[in-house]
Amino acid sequence: DIQMTQSPSSLSASVGDRVTITCRASQSISGYLNWYQQKPGKAPNVLIYAASSLQSGVPSRFSGSGSGTDFTLTISSLQREDFATYYCQQSYTTVRTFGQGTKLEIK
Amino acid sequence: EVQLVESGGGLVQPGGSLRLSCAASGFTFSNYWMHWVRQAPGKGLVWVSRINSDGSSTNYADSVRGRFTLSRDNAKNTLYLQMNSLRAEDTAVYYCARDAPPGLFDPWGQGTLVTVSS
């Protein structure tokens, strides 16, 4: 199975900061990479699909990039409601593995 | 509204069995692959299993293969996860999710908690 590794595992930032989260696949997954946001006690919601496509209804401060094995999620200007845990997921194979998550906390 | 609603979670003893259900509405269920994902308390998301649109093909994570069985009833718009020989490490919130092109999980259900404990 393809392994997904996110970094960092946790991150402290302030409202208004620009934040980048990285996801690396154990083999090339082309552009088959999705990003999810999860808040405590809630199911995840998709933010970005196919590496760089913004899901309908998601604010434009979220963006994604990358291809092959290396991907990034960027939040251009953090808002209070963005403090959550973020997961990458590959959809290159039928076994849709997730990264271990990045918890974004308020500094 | 596209919606998934899980049910069937609860407390079960080690070695016991449980069947989870996921009722779909608001879309043509028989057109989509479906998945289960679990999340142990305080931990990350872990993919569990996947079934194709007509139920003829399934995949499982190594940790559940041989113990869990995924099936679907397209006439009832319902997904099932039969869990046997349950272990303490199976304790988690279990989510069902639709596999929407090009492979994103959307939507997710609200989750159902399975606790394996004596």
Coordinates of C-alpha atoms in Angstrom, one line a residue:
Chain A
D1 CA 0.0 0.0 0.0
I2 CA 1.0 3.6 -0.6
Q3 CA 2.2 5.4 2.6
M4 CA 1.4 9.0 3.1
T5 CA 3.5 11.2 5.4
Q6 CA 2.5 14.6 6.6
S7 CA 4.7 17.3 8.2
P8 CA 4.6 18.8 10.6
S9 CA 2.4 16.7 12.9
S10 CA 1.4 19.8 14.8
L11 CA 1.7 23.5 14.2
S12 CA 1.0 26.6 16.2
A13 CA 0.1 29.8 14.3
S14 CA -1.7 33.1 14.7
V15 CA -4.7 34.5 13.0
G16 CA -3.5 36.1 9.8
D17 CA -0.5 33.9 9.4
R18 CA 0.3 32.0 6.2
V19 CA 0.6 28.3 6.8
T20 CA 1.9 25.4 4.7
I21 CA 1.4 21.7 5.4
T22 CA 3.3 19.1 3.4
C23 CA 2.3 15.6 2.4
R24 CA 4.7 13.1 0.8
A25 CA 3.7 9.8 -0.9
S26 CA 5.8 6.7 -0.8
Q27 CA 5.5 6.4 -4.6
S28 CA 4.2 8.6 -7.3
I29 CA 0.5 9.2 -7.2
S30 CA 0.4 11.7 -10.1
G31 CA -2.1 14.3 -9.0
Y32 CA -4.4 12.0 -7.0
L33 CA -4.2 13.8 -3.7
N34 CA -7.0 15.2 -1.6
W35 CA -7.0 17.4 1.6
Y36 CA -9.6 17.2 4.4
Q37 CA -10.3 19.4 7.4
Q38 CA -11.6 17.8 10.6
K39 CA -12.9 19.7 13.7
P40 CA -13.3 17.9 17.0
G41 CA -16.3 15.6 17.2
K42 CA -17.1 16.1 13.5
A43 CA -16.7 14.1 10.3
P44 CA -13.9 15.4 7.9
N45 CA -14.8 17.7 5.0
V46 CA -13.0 17.9 1.7
L47 CA -11.1 21.1 1.0
I48 CA -9.0 20.3 -2.0
Y49 CA -9.2 17.4 -4.5
A50 CA -6.9 16.3 -7.4
A51 CA -4.1 18.2 -5.7
S52 CA -5.2 21.7 -6.5
S53 CA -8.9 21.9 -7.2
L54 CA -10.9 23.8 -4.6
Q55 CA -14.0 22.0 -3.4
S56 CA -17.2 24.0 -3.9
G57 CA -17.9 26.3 -0.9
V58 CA -14.4 26.2 0.4
P59 CA -12.8 29.7 1.0
S60 CA -10.2 30.8 -1.6
R61 CA -7.6 31.2 1.2
F62 CA -7.1 27.4 0.9
S63 CA -4.9 26.2 -2.0
G64 CA -3.1 23.0 -2.9
S65 CA -0.2 22.2 -5.2
G66 CA 2.1 19.4 -6.1
S67 CA 2.3 16.2 -8.2
G68 CA 4.1 12.9 -8.1
T69 CA 5.2 12.4 -4.5
D70 CA 5.2 15.9 -2.9
F71 CA 2.2 18.0 -2.2
T72 CA 1.4 21.1 -0.1
L73 CA -1.7 22.6 1.4
T74 CA -1.5 26.4 2.0
I75 CA -3.8 28.6 4.0
S76 CA -3.0 32.2 2.9
S77 CA -4.3 34.0 5.9
L78 CA -5.4 32.0 8.9
Q79 CA -8.9 32.6 10.3
R80 CA -10.1 31.5 13.7
E81 CA -12.3 28.8 12.2
D82 CA -9.3 27.2 10.4
F83 CA -7.9 25.8 13.6
A84 CA -8.5 22.1 13.1
T85 CA -6.7 18.9 12.0
Y86 CA -5.8 18.5 8.4
Y87 CA -5.3 15.2 6.5
C88 CA -4.0 14.3 3.1
Q89 CA -5.3 11.2 1.3
Q90 CA -4.2 9.5 -1.9
S91 CA -6.8 8.3 -4.4
Y92 CA -4.3 6.8 -6.9
T93 CA -5.2 3.3 -5.7
T94 CA -8.4 1.7 -4.6
V95 CA -6.9 1.5 -1.1
R96 CA -7.3 5.2 -0.2
T97 CA -4.7 5.8 2.5
F98 CA -4.5 8.9 4.7
G99 CA -1.6 10.8 6.2
Q100 CA -1.3 10.9 9.9
G101 CA -2.8 14.4 10.2
T102 CA -1.5 17.9 11.1
K103 CA -3.1 19.6 14.1
L104 CA -3.2 23.3 13.6
E105 CA -3.4 25.2 16.9
I106 CA -3.7 28.8 18.0
K107 CA -0.5 30.4 19.1
Chain B
E1 CA -29.6 16.5 0.1
V2 CA -26.9 14.0 -0.2
Q3 CA -26.7 12.2 3.1
L4 CA -25.1 9.2 4.8
V5 CA -26.3 8.0 8.2
E6 CA -24.5 5.3 10.1
S7 CA -26.0 3.1 12.8
G8 CA -25.2 -0.1 14.7
G9 CA -22.3 1.0 16.9
G10 CA -22.1 0.2 20.6
L11 CA -20.3 -1.7 23.3
V12 CA -19.2 -5.2 22.6
Q13 CA -16.9 -7.7 24.4
P14 CA -13.6 -8.8 22.9
G15 CA -14.2 -11.6 20.4
G16 CA -17.8 -10.5 19.8
S17 CA -19.5 -9.3 16.6
L18 CA -21.3 -6.2 15.4
R19 CA -22.9 -5.1 12.2
L20 CA -22.7 -1.5 11.1
S21 CA -25.1 0.0 8.6
C22 CA -24.8 3.1 6.5
A23 CA -28.1 4.4 4.9
A24 CA -27.7 6.6 1.8
S25 CA -30.1 9.2 0.4
G26 CA -30.1 12.0 -2.1
F27 CA -28.1 10.3 -4.7
T28 CA -28.0 7.2 -6.9
F29 CA -26.3 4.8 -4.4
S30 CA -25.7 2.1 -7.0
N31 CA -23.5 4.3 -9.0
Y32 CA -20.8 4.8 -6.4
W33 CA -18.0 3.0 -4.6
M34 CA -18.3 3.2 -0.9
H35 CA -15.8 3.1 2.0
W36 CA -15.5 2.8 5.7
V37 CA -12.9 4.8 7.6
R38 CA -12.3 4.6 11.3
Q39 CA -10.8 6.9 13.9
A40 CA -9.6 5.6 17.3
P41 CA -10.0 8.0 20.2
G42 CA -7.5 10.9 19.8
K43 CA -6.0 9.4 16.7
G44 CA -6.0 9.9 13.0
L45 CA -8.2 8.7 10.1
V46 CA -7.5 5.1 9.0
W47 CA -9.0 3.6 5.8
V48 CA -10.8 0.3 6.6
S49 CA -12.5 -1.1 3.5
R50 CA -14.0 -0.3 0.1
I51 CA -16.7 -1.9 -2.1
N52 CA -17.4 -1.2 -5.8
S53 CA -20.7 0.0 -7.1
D54 CA -22.3 -3.5 -7.7
G55 CA -20.8 -5.2 -4.7
S56 CA -18.6 -7.6 -6.7
S57 CA -15.3 -6.3 -5.5
T58 CA -14.0 -5.4 -2.0
N59 CA -10.7 -4.4 -0.4
Y60 CA -9.7 -4.4 3.2
A61 CA -6.9 -3.0 5.4
D62 CA -4.5 -5.6 6.7
S63 CA -5.7 -5.0 10.2
V64 CA -9.2 -6.2 9.5
R65 CA -8.9 -8.6 6.6
G66 CA -10.5 -12.0 7.5
R67 CA -12.5 -10.5 10.3
F68 CA -14.6 -7.7 8.7
T69 CA -16.9 -8.2 5.6
L70 CA -18.2 -5.3 3.6
S71 CA -21.4 -5.6 1.6
R72 CA -24.2 -3.5 0.1
D73 CA -27.8 -3.7 -0.8
N74 CA -28.4 -1.3 -3.7
A75 CA -32.2 -1.9 -3.5
K76 CA -32.2 -0.6 0.0
N77 CA -29.5 2.1 -0.5
T78 CA -27.6 0.6 2.4
L79 CA -24.0 -0.3 3.1
Y80 CA -23.1 -2.9 5.7
L81 CA -19.9 -3.7 7.7
Q82 CA -20.0 -7.0 9.5
M83 CA -17.3 -7.0 12.2
N84 CA -16.3 -10.3 13.8
S85 CA -13.6 -11.4 16.3
L86 CA -13.5 -7.8 17.6
R87 CA -10.4 -6.6 19.5
A88 CA -9.8 -3.7 21.8
E89 CA -7.8 -2.0 19.0
D90 CA -11.0 -1.9 16.9
T91 CA -12.4 0.7 19.3
A92 CA -13.1 3.7 17.1
V93 CA -15.6 6.0 15.5
Y94 CA -16.5 4.4 12.2
Y95 CA -17.4 6.6 9.3
C96 CA -18.9 5.6 5.9
A97 CA -18.1 7.8 2.9
R98 CA -19.0 8.0 -0.7
D99 CA -16.2 7.8 -3.3
A100 CA -16.9 10.7 -5.6
P101 CA -14.9 11.3 -8.8
P102 CA -11.9 11.6 -8.9
G103 CA -11.6 9.7 -5.7
L104 CA -12.5 12.1 -3.0
F105 CA -14.6 11.1 0.0
D106 CA -17.7 13.2 -0.1
P107 CA -19.9 13.2 1.8
W108 CA -19.1 11.4 5.1
G109 CA -21.6 10.1 7.6
Q110 CA -21.7 11.5 11.1
G111 CA -19.9 8.4 12.5
T112 CA -20.9 5.6 14.9
L113 CA -18.8 4.6 17.9
V114 CA -17.7 1.1 18.4
T115 CA -16.2 0.2 21.8
V116 CA -14.7 -3.2 22.4
S117 CA -14.2 -3.8 26.1
S118 CA -15.0 -6.3 28.7

